[in-house]
JSON list of C-alpha atoms in Angstrom, two decimals:
[
{"chain": "A", "resi": 169, "resn": "SER", "atom": "CA", "xyz": [-5.39, -0.09, 18.64]},
{"chain": "A", "resi": 170, "resn": "GLN", "atom": "CA", "xyz": [-3.35, -1.62, 16.12]},
{"chain": "A", "resi": 171, "resn": "LYS", "atom": "CA", "xyz": [-0.27, -0.13, 14.99]},
{"chain": "A", "resi": 172, "resn": "ILE", "atom": "CA", "xyz": [2.54, -0.59, 12.38]},
{"chain": "A", "resi": 173, "resn": "GLU", "atom": "CA", "xyz": [5.44, 2.09, 12.73]},
{"chain": "A", "resi": 174, "resn": "GLN", "atom": "CA", "xyz": [8.32, 2.34, 10.63]},
{"chain": "A", "resi": 175, "resn": "ASN", "atom": "CA", "xyz": [10.93, 4.88, 11.03]},
{"chain": "A", "resi": 176, "resn": "SER", "atom": "CA", "xyz": [9.93, 8.06, 9.90]},
{"chain": "A", "resi": 177, "resn": "GLU", "atom": "CA", "xyz": [13.42, 9.30, 9.66]},
{"chain": "A", "resi": 178, "resn": "ALA", "atom": "CA", "xyz": [15.05, 9.11, 6.04]},
{"chain": "A", "resi": 179, "resn": "LEU", "atom": "CA", "xyz": [17.93, 6.85, 6.12]},
{"chain": "A", "resi": 180, "resn": "ASN", "atom": "CA", "xyz": [21.24, 7.34, 4.40]},
{"chain": "A", "resi": 181, "resn": "ILE", "atom": "CA", "xyz": [23.58, 4.84, 3.38]},
{"chain": "A", "resi": 182, "resn": "GLN", "atom": "CA", "xyz": [26.43, 4.50, 1.82]},
{"chain": "A", "resi": 183, "resn": "GLU", "atom": "CA", "xyz": [26.68, 2.66, -1.50]},
{"chain": "A", "resi": 184, "resn": "GLY", "atom": "CA", "xyz": [27.96, -1.17, -1.49]},
{"chain": "A", "resi": 185, "resn": "LYS", "atom": "CA", "xyz": [26.72, -1.10, 2.63]},
{"chain": "A", "resi": 186, "resn": "THR", "atom": "CA", "xyz": [23.85, -2.98, 3.84]},
{"chain": "A", "resi": 187, "resn": "ALA", "atom": "CA", "xyz": [21.11, -0.89, 4.57]},
{"chain": "A", "resi": 188, "resn": "THR", "atom": "CA", "xyz": [18.58, -2.29, 7.72]},
{"chain": "A", "resi": 189, "resn": "LEU", "atom": "CA", "xyz": [14.66, -1.10, 7.39]},
{"chain": "A", "resi": 190, "resn": "THR", "atom": "CA", "xyz": [12.76, -1.84, 10.79]},
{"chain": "A", "resi": 191, "resn": "CYS", "atom": "CA", "xyz": [9.08, -2.45, 11.24]},
{"chain": "A", "resi": 192, "resn": "ASN", "atom": "CA", "xyz": [7.81, -3.08, 14.40]},
{"chain": "A", "resi": 193, "resn": "TYR", "atom": "CA", "xyz": [3.64, -3.67, 15.17]},
{"chain": "A", "resi": 194, "resn": "THR", "atom": "CA", "xyz": [1.34, -3.75, 17.79]},
{"chain": "A", "resi": 195, "resn": "ASN", "atom": "CA", "xyz": [-1.92, -5.33, 18.80]},
{"chain": "A", "resi": 196, "resn": "TYR", "atom": "CA", "xyz": [-1.73, -7.99, 15.41]},
{"chain": "A", "resi": 197, "resn": "SER", "atom": "CA", "xyz": [-0.96, -11.62, 15.61]},
{"chain": "A", "resi": 198, "resn": "PRO", "atom": "CA", "xyz": [-0.26, -11.72, 11.60]},
{"chain": "A", "resi": 199, "resn": "ALA", "atom": "CA", "xyz": [0.81, -15.28, 9.79]},
{"chain": "A", "resi": 200, "resn": "TYR", "atom": "CA", "xyz": [1.93, -13.00, 6.94]},
{"chain": "A", "resi": 201, "resn": "LEU", "atom": "CA", "xyz": [4.28, -9.86, 6.41]},
{"chain": "A", "resi": 202, "resn": "GLN", "atom": "CA", "xyz": [4.64, -8.04, 3.07]},
{"chain": "A", "resi": 203, "resn": "TRP", "atom": "CA", "xyz": [7.04, -5.71, 1.96]},
{"chain": "A", "resi": 204, "resn": "TYR", "atom": "CA", "xyz": [6.68, -3.22, -0.72]},
{"chain": "A", "resi": 205, "resn": "ARG", "atom": "CA", "xyz": [9.03, -0.48, -2.88]},
{"chain": "A", "resi": 206, "resn": "GLN", "atom": "CA", "xyz": [7.48, 2.45, -3.25]},
{"chain": "A", "resi": 207, "resn": "ASP", "atom": "CA", "xyz": [8.86, 5.03, -5.84]},
{"chain": "A", "resi": 208, "resn": "PRO", "atom": "CA", "xyz": [8.40, 8.89, -6.12]},
{"chain": "A", "resi": 209, "resn": "GLY", "atom": "CA", "xyz": [4.61, 9.59, -8.00]},
{"chain": "A", "resi": 210, "resn": "ARG", "atom": "CA", "xyz": [4.79, 5.39, -8.17]},
{"chain": "A", "resi": 211, "resn": "GLY", "atom": "CA", "xyz": [2.35, 3.23, -6.30]},
{"chain": "A", "resi": 212, "resn": "PRO", "atom": "CA", "xyz": [3.81, 0.60, -4.11]},
{"chain": "A", "resi": 213, "resn": "VAL", "atom": "CA", "xyz": [5.61, -2.52, -5.64]},
{"chain": "A", "resi": 214, "resn": "PHE", "atom": "CA", "xyz": [5.39, -5.60, -3.77]},
{"chain": "A", "resi": 215, "resn": "LEU", "atom": "CA", "xyz": [8.88, -7.34, -2.94]},
{"chain": "A", "resi": 216, "resn": "LEU", "atom": "CA", "xyz": [8.25, -9.80, -0.10]},
{"chain": "A", "resi": 217, "resn": "LEU", "atom": "CA", "xyz": [5.90, -11.83, 1.93]},
{"chain": "A", "resi": 218, "resn": "ILE", "atom": "CA", "xyz": [7.42, -13.92, 4.96]},
{"chain": "A", "resi": 219, "resn": "ARG", "atom": "CA", "xyz": [5.44, -16.18, 6.93]},
{"chain": "A", "resi": 220, "resn": "GLU", "atom": "CA", "xyz": [5.15, -16.33, 10.78]},
{"chain": "A", "resi": 221, "resn": "ASN", "atom": "CA", "xyz": [7.35, -19.94, 10.49]},
{"chain": "A", "resi": 222, "resn": "GLU", "atom": "CA", "xyz": [9.69, -18.54, 9.07]},
{"chain": "A", "resi": 223, "resn": "LYS", "atom": "CA", "xyz": [12.52, -16.87, 10.35]},
{"chain": "A", "resi": 224, "resn": "GLU", "atom": "CA", "xyz": [13.93, -15.62, 6.92]},
{"chain": "A", "resi": 225, "resn": "LYS", "atom": "CA", "xyz": [13.29, -14.96, 3.70]},
{"chain": "A", "resi": 226, "resn": "ARG", "atom": "CA", "xyz": [15.90, -14.43, 0.94]},
{"chain": "A", "resi": 227, "resn": "LYS", "atom": "CA", "xyz": [15.41, -12.57, -2.99]},
{"chain": "A", "resi": 228, "resn": "GLU", "atom": "CA", "xyz": [18.86, -11.70, -4.53]},
{"chain": "A", "resi": 229, "resn": "ARG", "atom": "CA", "xyz": [20.15, -8.73, -2.53]},
{"chain": "A", "resi": 230, "resn": "LEU", "atom": "CA", "xyz": [17.05, -8.68, -0.38]},
{"chain": "A", "resi": 231, "resn": "LYS", "atom": "CA", "xyz": [16.66, -10.34, 2.88]},
{"chain": "A", "resi": 232, "resn": "VAL", "atom": "CA", "xyz": [13.68, -10.59, 5.59]},
{"chain": "A", "resi": 233, "resn": "THR", "atom": "CA", "xyz": [13.30, -11.49, 9.02]},
{"chain": "A", "resi": 234, "resn": "PHE", "atom": "CA", "xyz": [10.03, -11.63, 10.81]},
{"chain": "A", "resi": 235, "resn": "ASP", "atom": "CA", "xyz": [10.23, -12.18, 14.87]},
{"chain": "A", "resi": 236, "resn": "THR", "atom": "CA", "xyz": [7.10, -12.90, 16.10]},
{"chain": "A", "resi": 237, "resn": "THR", "atom": "CA", "xyz": [8.10, -12.86, 19.38]},
{"chain": "A", "resi": 238, "resn": "LEU", "atom": "CA", "xyz": [9.12, -9.34, 19.03]},
{"chain": "A", "resi": 239, "resn": "LYS", "atom": "CA", "xyz": [6.46, -8.59, 17.36]},
{"chain": "A", "resi": 240, "resn": "GLN", "atom": "CA", "xyz": [9.62, -7.29, 14.33]},
{"chain": "A", "resi": 241, "resn": "SER", "atom": "CA", "xyz": [10.65, -7.56, 10.69]},
{"chain": "A", "resi": 242, "resn": "LEU", "atom": "CA", "xyz": [13.76, -6.38, 9.80]},
{"chain": "A", "resi": 243, "resn": "PHE", "atom": "CA", "xyz": [14.45, -5.70, 5.45]},
{"chain": "A", "resi": 244, "resn": "HIS", "atom": "CA", "xyz": [18.20, -5.49, 4.47]},
{"chain": "A", "resi": 245, "resn": "ILE", "atom": "CA", "xyz": [19.67, -4.26, 1.50]},
{"chain": "A", "resi": 246, "resn": "THR", "atom": "CA", "xyz": [23.00, -6.05, 0.54]},
{"chain": "A", "resi": 247, "resn": "ALA", "atom": "CA", "xyz": [25.37, -4.22, -1.65]},
{"chain": "A", "resi": 248, "resn": "SER", "atom": "CA", "xyz": [23.23, -1.14, -1.48]},
{"chain": "A", "resi": 249, "resn": "GLN", "atom": "CA", "xyz": [23.02, 0.80, -4.54]},
{"chain": "A", "resi": 250, "resn": "PRO", "atom": "CA", "xyz": [21.59, 4.27, -5.33]},
{"chain": "A", "resi": 251, "resn": "ALA", "atom": "CA", "xyz": [18.94, 2.84, -7.62]},
{"chain": "A", "resi": 252, "resn": "ASP", "atom": "CA", "xyz": [17.79, 1.50, -4.28]},
{"chain": "A", "resi": 253, "resn": "SER", "atom": "CA", "xyz": [17.01, 4.40, -2.99]},
{"chain": "A", "resi": 254, "resn": "ALA", "atom": "CA", "xyz": [12.95, 4.85, -2.27]},
{"chain": "A", "resi": 255, "resn": "THR", "atom": "CA", "xyz": [10.27, 4.33, 0.29]},
{"chain": "A", "resi": 256, "resn": "TYR", "atom": "CA", "xyz": [9.80, 1.07, 1.78]},
{"chain": "A", "resi": 257, "resn": "LEU", "atom": "CA", "xyz": [6.88, -0.11, 3.55]},
{"chain": "A", "resi": 258, "resn": "CYS", "atom": "CA", "xyz": [5.64, -2.97, 5.65]},
{"chain": "A", "resi": 259, "resn": "ALA", "atom": "CA", "xyz": [2.40, -4.62, 5.72]},
{"chain": "A", "resi": 260, "resn": "LEU", "atom": "CA", "xyz": [-0.37, -6.71, 7.56]},
{"chain": "A", "resi": 261, "resn": "HIS", "atom": "CA", "xyz": [-4.01, -7.62, 7.61]},
{"chain": "A", "resi": 262, "resn": "SER", "atom": "CA", "xyz": [-5.81, -7.11, 10.31]},
{"chain": "A", "resi": 263, "resn": "GLY", "atom": "CA", "xyz": [-7.32, -10.31, 10.93]},
{"chain": "A", "resi": 264, "resn": "GLY", "atom": "CA", "xyz": [-10.67, -10.88, 11.72]},
{"chain": "A", "resi": 265, "resn": "GLY", "atom": "CA", "xyz": [-11.07, -12.34, 7.87]},
{"chain": "A", "resi": 266, "resn": "ALA", "atom": "CA", "xyz": [-10.43, -8.44, 6.30]},
{"chain": "A", "resi": 267, "resn": "ASP", "atom": "CA", "xyz": [-8.88, -8.49, 3.18]},
{"chain": "A", "resi": 268, "resn": "GLY", "atom": "CA", "xyz": [-7.38, -5.42, 3.02]},
{"chain": "A", "resi": 269, "resn": "LEU", "atom": "CA", "xyz": [-3.33, -4.89, 3.71]},
{"chain": "A", "resi": 270, "resn": "THR", "atom": "CA", "xyz": [-2.86, -2.02, 7.02]},
{"chain": "A", "resi": 271, "resn": "PHE", "atom": "CA", "xyz": [0.09, -0.34, 5.78]},
{"chain": "A", "resi": 272, "resn": "GLY", "atom": "CA", "xyz": [3.09, 1.43, 7.81]},
{"chain": "A", "resi": 273, "resn": "LYS", "atom": "CA", "xyz": [4.19, 4.34, 6.85]},
{"chain": "A", "resi": 274, "resn": "GLY", "atom": "CA", "xyz": [7.12, 4.33, 5.40]},
{"chain": "A", "resi": 275, "resn": "THR", "atom": "CA", "xyz": [10.73, 4.26, 5.71]},
{"chain": "A", "resi": 276, "resn": "HIS", "atom": "CA", "xyz": [12.61, 6.41, 3.04]},
{"chain": "A", "resi": 277, "resn": "LEU", "atom": "CA", "xyz": [16.11, 5.38, 2.71]},
{"chain": "A", "resi": 278, "resn": "ILE", "atom": "CA", "xyz": [18.70, 6.81, 0.29]},
{"chain": "A", "resi": 279, "resn": "ILE", "atom": "CA", "xyz": [21.89, 5.25, -1.45]},
{"chain": "A", "resi": 280, "resn": "GLN", "atom": "CA", "xyz": [24.65, 7.86, -1.31]},
{"chain": "A", "resi": 281, "resn": "PRO", "atom": "CA", "xyz": [27.40, 7.10, -4.23]},
{"chain": "B", "resi": 256, "resn": "ASP", "atom": "CA", "xyz": [-0.66, -7.45, -19.01]},
{"chain": "B", "resi": 257, "resn": "ALA", "atom": "CA", "xyz": [-0.34, -3.63, -18.59]},
{"chain": "B", "resi": 258, "resn": "GLY", "atom": "CA", "xyz": [-1.43, -3.98, -14.82]},
{"chain": "B", "resi": 259, "resn": "VAL", "atom": "CA", "xyz": [-3.38, -1.72, -13.26]},
{"chain": "B", "resi": 260, "resn": "ILE", "atom": "CA", "xyz": [-4.60, 1.29, -14.65]},
{"chain": "B", "resi": 261, "resn": "GLN", "atom": "CA", "xyz": [-6.09, 4.74, -13.45]},
{"chain": "B", "resi": 262, "resn": "SER", "atom": "CA", "xyz": [-7.03, 7.49, -14.44]},
{"chain": "B", "resi": 263, "resn": "PRO", "atom": "CA", "xyz": [-6.76, 10.55, -14.58]},
{"chain": "B", "resi": 264, "resn": "ARG", "atom": "CA", "xyz": [-3.29, 10.65, -13.09]},
{"chain": "B", "resi": 265, "resn": "HIS", "atom": "CA", "xyz": [-3.58, 14.29, -12.17]},
{"chain": "B", "resi": 266, "resn": "GLU", "atom": "CA", "xyz": [-7.36, 15.97, -11.16]},
{"chain": "B", "resi": 267, "resn": "VAL", "atom": "CA", "xyz": [-7.48, 19.62, -9.96]},
{"chain": "B", "resi": 268, "resn": "THR", "atom": "CA", "xyz": [-10.90, 20.87, -8.85]},
{"chain": "B", "resi": 269, "resn": "GLU", "atom": "CA", "xyz": [-12.86, 23.34, -6.98]},
{"chain": "B", "resi": 270, "resn": "MET", "atom": "CA", "xyz": [-13.99, 22.77, -3.54]},
{"chain": "B", "resi": 271, "resn": "GLY", "atom": "CA", "xyz": [-18.02, 21.43, -4.00]},
{"chain": "B", "resi": 272, "resn": "GLN", "atom": "CA", "xyz": [-17.37, 19.87, -7.26]},
{"chain": "B", "resi": 273, "resn": "GLU", "atom": "CA", "xyz": [-17.95, 16.75, -7.71]},
{"chain": "B", "resi": 274, "resn": "VAL", "atom": "CA", "xyz": [-14.74, 14.09, -8.72]},
{"chain": "B", "resi": 275, "resn": "THR", "atom": "CA", "xyz": [-14.40, 10.51, -10.32]},
{"chain": "B", "resi": 276, "resn": "LEU", "atom": "CA", "xyz": [-11.37, 8.39, -10.69]},
{"chain": "B", "resi": 277, "resn": "ARG", "atom": "CA", "xyz": [-11.03, 5.54, -12.11]},
{"chain": "B", "resi": 278, "resn": "CYS", "atom": "CA", "xyz": [-9.47, 2.01, -12.41]},
{"chain": "B", "resi": 279, "resn": "LYS", "atom": "CA", "xyz": [-9.12, -1.02, -14.60]},
{"chain": "B", "resi": 280, "resn": "PRO", "atom": "CA", "xyz": [-7.60, -4.08, -12.28]},
{"chain": "B", "resi": 281, "resn": "ILE", "atom": "CA", "xyz": [-5.98, -7.01, -13.62]},
{"chain": "B", "resi": 282, "resn": "SER", "atom": "CA", "xyz": [-7.66, -9.32, -15.36]},
{"chain": "B", "resi": 283, "resn": "GLY", "atom": "CA", "xyz": [-8.32, -12.68, -13.27]},
{"chain": "B", "resi": 284, "resn": "HIS", "atom": "CA", "xyz": [-7.93, -10.24, -10.46]},
{"chain": "B", "resi": 285, "resn": "ASP", "atom": "CA", "xyz": [-11.17, -11.17, -7.95]},
{"chain": "B", "resi": 286, "resn": "TYR", "atom": "CA", "xyz": [-10.48, -8.51, -5.54]},
{"chain": "B", "resi": 287, "resn": "LEU", "atom": "CA", "xyz": [-10.06, -4.70, -5.79]},
{"chain": "B", "resi": 288, "resn": "PHE", "atom": "CA", "xyz": [-9.24, -2.41, -3.59]},
{"chain": "B", "resi": 289, "resn": "TRP", "atom": "CA", "xyz": [-9.26, 1.51, -2.84]},
{"chain": "B", "resi": 290, "resn": "TYR", "atom": "CA", "xyz": [-6.50, 3.25, -0.97]},
{"chain": "B", "resi": 291, "resn": "ARG", "atom": "CA", "xyz": [-5.61, 6.78, -0.20]},
{"chain": "B", "resi": 292, "resn": "GLN", "atom": "CA", "xyz": [-2.41, 8.15, 0.38]},
{"chain": "B", "resi": 293, "resn": "THR", "atom": "CA", "xyz": [-1.48, 11.37, 2.94]},
{"chain": "B", "resi": 294, "resn": "MET", "atom": "CA", "xyz": [1.78, 12.34, 4.25]},
{"chain": "B", "resi": 295, "resn": "MET", "atom": "CA", "xyz": [0.52, 12.32, 7.70]},
{"chain": "B", "resi": 296, "resn": "ARG", "atom": "CA", "xyz": [-1.93, 9.01, 7.58]},
{"chain": "B", "resi": 297, "resn": "GLY", "atom": "CA", "xyz": [-0.01, 7.03, 5.17]},
{"chain": "B", "resi": 298, "resn": "LEU", "atom": "CA", "xyz": [-1.73, 4.33, 2.88]},
{"chain": "B", "resi": 299, "resn": "GLU", "atom": "CA", "xyz": [-5.32, 4.02, 4.41]},
{"chain": "B", "resi": 300, "resn": "LEU", "atom": "CA", "xyz": [-8.00, 1.41, 3.09]},
{"chain": "B", "resi": 301, "resn": "LEU", "atom": "CA", "xyz": [-11.01, 3.37, 1.98]},
{"chain": "B", "resi": 302, "resn": "ILE", "atom": "CA", "xyz": [-13.38, 0.07, 0.25]},
{"chain": "B", "resi": 303, "resn": "TYR", "atom": "CA", "xyz": [-12.73, -3.39, -1.24]},
{"chain": "B", "resi": 304, "resn": "PHE", "atom": "CA", "xyz": [-14.36, -5.40, -3.18]},
{"chain": "B", "resi": 305, "resn": "ASN", "atom": "CA", "xyz": [-15.10, -9.34, -4.45]},
{"chain": "B", "resi": 306, "resn": "ASN", "atom": "CA", "xyz": [-16.27, -10.78, -7.67]},
{"chain": "B", "resi": 307, "resn": "ASN", "atom": "CA", "xyz": [-17.30, -6.91, -8.05]},
{"chain": "B", "resi": 308, "resn": "VAL", "atom": "CA", "xyz": [-19.13, -6.81, -4.47]},
{"chain": "B", "resi": 309, "resn": "PRO", "atom": "CA", "xyz": [-18.48, -3.94, -1.83]},
{"chain": "B", "resi": 310, "resn": "ILE", "atom": "CA", "xyz": [-17.48, -6.13, 1.06]},
{"chain": "B", "resi": 311, "resn": "ASP", "atom": "CA", "xyz": [-16.22, -3.54, 3.35]},
{"chain": "B", "resi": 312, "resn": "ASP", "atom": "CA", "xyz": [-16.44, 0.42, 3.27]},
{"chain": "B", "resi": 313, "resn": "SER", "atom": "CA", "xyz": [-15.70, 1.08, 6.91]},
{"chain": "B", "resi": 314, "resn": "GLY", "atom": "CA", "xyz": [-12.51, 2.66, 5.69]},
{"chain": "B", "resi": 315, "resn": "MET", "atom": "CA", "xyz": [-14.45, 5.43, 3.29]},
{"chain": "B", "resi": 316, "resn": "PRO", "atom": "CA", "xyz": [-14.67, 8.94, 5.51]},
{"chain": "B", "resi": 317, "resn": "GLU", "atom": "CA", "xyz": [-17.94, 9.69, 4.89]},
{"chain": "B", "resi": 318, "resn": "ASP", "atom": "CA", "xyz": [-20.94, 10.13, 2.81]},
{"chain": "B", "resi": 319, "resn": "ARG", "atom": "CA", "xyz": [-19.43, 12.37, 0.71]},
{"chain": "B", "resi": 320, "resn": "PHE", "atom": "CA", "xyz": [-17.43, 8.93, -0.80]},
{"chain": "B", "resi": 321, "resn": "SER", "atom": "CA", "xyz": [-19.07, 6.30, -2.92]},
{"chain": "B", "resi": 322, "resn": "ALA", "atom": "CA", "xyz": [-17.38, 3.40, -4.89]},
{"chain": "B", "resi": 323, "resn": "LYS", "atom": "CA", "xyz": [-18.97, 1.02, -7.13]},
{"chain": "B", "resi": 324, "resn": "MET", "atom": "CA", "xyz": [-17.51, -1.90, -9.49]},
{"chain": "B", "resi": 325, "resn": "PRO", "atom": "CA", "xyz": [-20.06, -2.49, -12.15]},
{"chain": "B", "resi": 326, "resn": "ASN", "atom": "CA", "xyz": [-18.14, -5.09, -13.97]},
{"chain": "B", "resi": 327, "resn": "ALA", "atom": "CA", "xyz": [-14.87, -6.94, -13.57]},
{"chain": "B", "resi": 328, "resn": "SER", "atom": "CA", "xyz": [-13.28, -4.85, -15.39]},
{"chain": "B", "resi": 329, "resn": "PHE", "atom": "CA", "xyz": [-13.73, -1.39, -14.01]},
{"chain": "B", "resi": 330, "resn": "SER", "atom": "CA", "xyz": [-14.43, 0.42, -10.65]},
{"chain": "B", "resi": 331, "resn": "THR", "atom": "CA", "xyz": [-14.96, 3.61, -9.96]},
{"chain": "B", "resi": 332, "resn": "LEU", "atom": "CA", "xyz": [-14.51, 6.45, -6.92]},
{"chain": "B", "resi": 333, "resn": "LYS", "atom": "CA", "xyz": [-16.53, 9.05, -6.65]},
{"chain": "B", "resi": 334, "resn": "ILE", "atom": "CA", "xyz": [-16.74, 12.04, -4.38]},
{"chain": "B", "resi": 335, "resn": "GLN", "atom": "CA", "xyz": [-19.19, 14.37, -4.09]},
{"chain": "B", "resi": 336, "resn": "PRO", "atom": "CA", "xyz": [-18.95, 17.47, -3.04]},
{"chain": "B", "resi": 337, "resn": "SER", "atom": "CA", "xyz": [-14.90, 17.47, -2.52]},
{"chain": "B", "resi": 338, "resn": "GLU", "atom": "CA", "xyz": [-13.41, 19.54, -0.35]},
{"chain": "B", "resi": 339, "resn": "PRO", "atom": "CA", "xyz": [-9.68, 21.04, 0.74]},
{"chain": "B", "resi": 340, "resn": "ARG", "atom": "CA", "xyz": [-9.31, 18.37, 2.72]},
{"chain": "B", "resi": 341, "resn": "ASP", "atom": "CA", "xyz": [-9.87, 15.77, 0.11]},
{"chain": "B", "resi": 342, "resn": "SER", "atom": "CA", "xyz": [-6.47, 16.20, -1.47]},
{"chain": "B", "resi": 343, "resn": "ALA", "atom": "CA", "xyz": [-4.70, 13.20, -1.57]},
{"chain": "B", "resi": 344, "resn": "VAL", "atom": "CA", "xyz": [-3.11, 10.36, -3.66]},
{"chain": "B", "resi": 345, "resn": "TYR", "atom": "CA", "xyz": [-5.53, 7.99, -4.43]},
{"chain": "B", "resi": 346, "resn": "PHE", "atom": "CA", "xyz": [-4.67, 4.45, -5.36]},
{"chain": "B", "resi": 347, "resn": "CYS", "atom": "CA", "xyz": [-6.53, 1.20, -6.60]},
{"chain": "B", "resi": 348, "resn": "ALA", "atom": "CA", "xyz": [-4.91, -2.04, -6.44]},
{"chain": "B", "resi": 349, "resn": "SER", "atom": "CA", "xyz": [-5.99, -5.81, -7.03]},
{"chain": "B", "resi": 350, "resn": "SER", "atom": "CA", "xyz": [-5.14, -9.18, -6.08]},
{"chain": "B", "resi": 351, "resn": "PRO", "atom": "CA", "xyz": [-5.81, -12.56, -7.11]},
{"chain": "B", "resi": 352, "resn": "ARG", "atom": "CA", "xyz": [-7.01, -13.99, -4.76]},
{"chain": "B", "resi": 353, "resn": "ARG", "atom": "CA", "xyz": [-8.07, -13.56, -0.82]},
{"chain": "B", "resi": 354, "resn": "GLY", "atom": "CA", "xyz": [-5.68, -14.11, 2.42]},
{"chain": "B", "resi": 355, "resn": "GLN", "atom": "CA", "xyz": [-2.85, -12.66, 4.05]},
{"chain": "B", "resi": 356, "resn": "ASN", "atom": "CA", "xyz": [-0.37, -14.43, 1.29]},
{"chain": "B", "resi": 357, "resn": "SER", "atom": "CA", "xyz": [-1.83, -13.13, -1.57]},
{"chain": "B", "resi": 358, "resn": "PRO", "atom": "CA", "xyz": [0.17, -9.73, -2.43]},
{"chain": "B", "resi": 359, "resn": "LEU", "atom": "CA", "xyz": [-1.21, -6.70, -4.06]},
{"chain": "B", "resi": 360, "resn": "HIS", "atom": "CA", "xyz": [-0.88, -5.26, -7.07]},
{"chain": "B", "resi": 361, "resn": "PHE", "atom": "CA", "xyz": [-1.14, -1.15, -7.41]},
{"chain": "B", "resi": 362, "resn": "GLY", "atom": "CA", "xyz": [-1.78, 1.37, -9.92]},
{"chain": "B", "resi": 363, "resn": "ASN", "atom": "CA", "xyz": [0.43, 4.42, -9.90]},
{"chain": "B", "resi": 364, "resn": "GLY", "atom": "CA", "xyz": [-2.55, 6.89, -8.56]},
{"chain": "B", "resi": 365, "resn": "THR", "atom": "CA", "xyz": [-4.62, 9.82, -9.18]},
{"chain": "B", "resi": 366, "resn": "ARG", "atom": "CA", "xyz": [-2.81, 12.84, -7.58]},
{"chain": "B", "resi": 367, "resn": "LEU", "atom": "CA", "xyz": [-6.35, 14.87, -6.58]},
{"chain": "B", "resi": 368, "resn": "THR", "atom": "CA", "xyz": [-5.97, 18.55, -5.94]},
{"chain": "B", "resi": 369, "resn": "VAL", "atom": "CA", "xyz": [-9.29, 20.05, -4.12]},
{"chain": "B", "resi": 370, "resn": "THR", "atom": "CA", "xyz": [-8.82, 24.28, -3.96]}
]
């Protein structure tokens, strides 16, 4: 069966360090992978999208990699700040013409001052 | 644009009652999605519409759940009768186009508590 796995344990990072979050998937052949941020009491907010032929994508302090051989995406936040504390979700399309995204359960990131 | 608007933000009801959740998508977005989020299962896709037509409702858990989109600016998700296990946060999202490269725009959800 298709699975998207993210580290369910909270990730504690000291302010100023780089936070790295992992998304692993099985039984998918995605052409794209998306990352979202979710704050308490709010809906997920789109951050970045990466295509299968892109090894890396950057947006300000964010960087995403996509390794289709390892079936893994890494999400990096450099120079992390307490305001980066949130839950981060990765998402894929299941294919077969479906249009809905399937989400991982997310990783809760805590940036400590 | 105001973004995706959901109402109510919170709903508390007793088991057996009917619950109706509402969503106004972003104007011009052709796709509308209903998701449910729980700690145990994360975000689950329930149903989605394209141009007001339901395309895939395979995620709807039971016949107690139904969704409609009478026009491009309004959708409802109804649960009748509600049960305690329906307690969750329900999100509506819209997207301007189909495809894996199209991000979703979420509302802030309706937190449903069924006692």
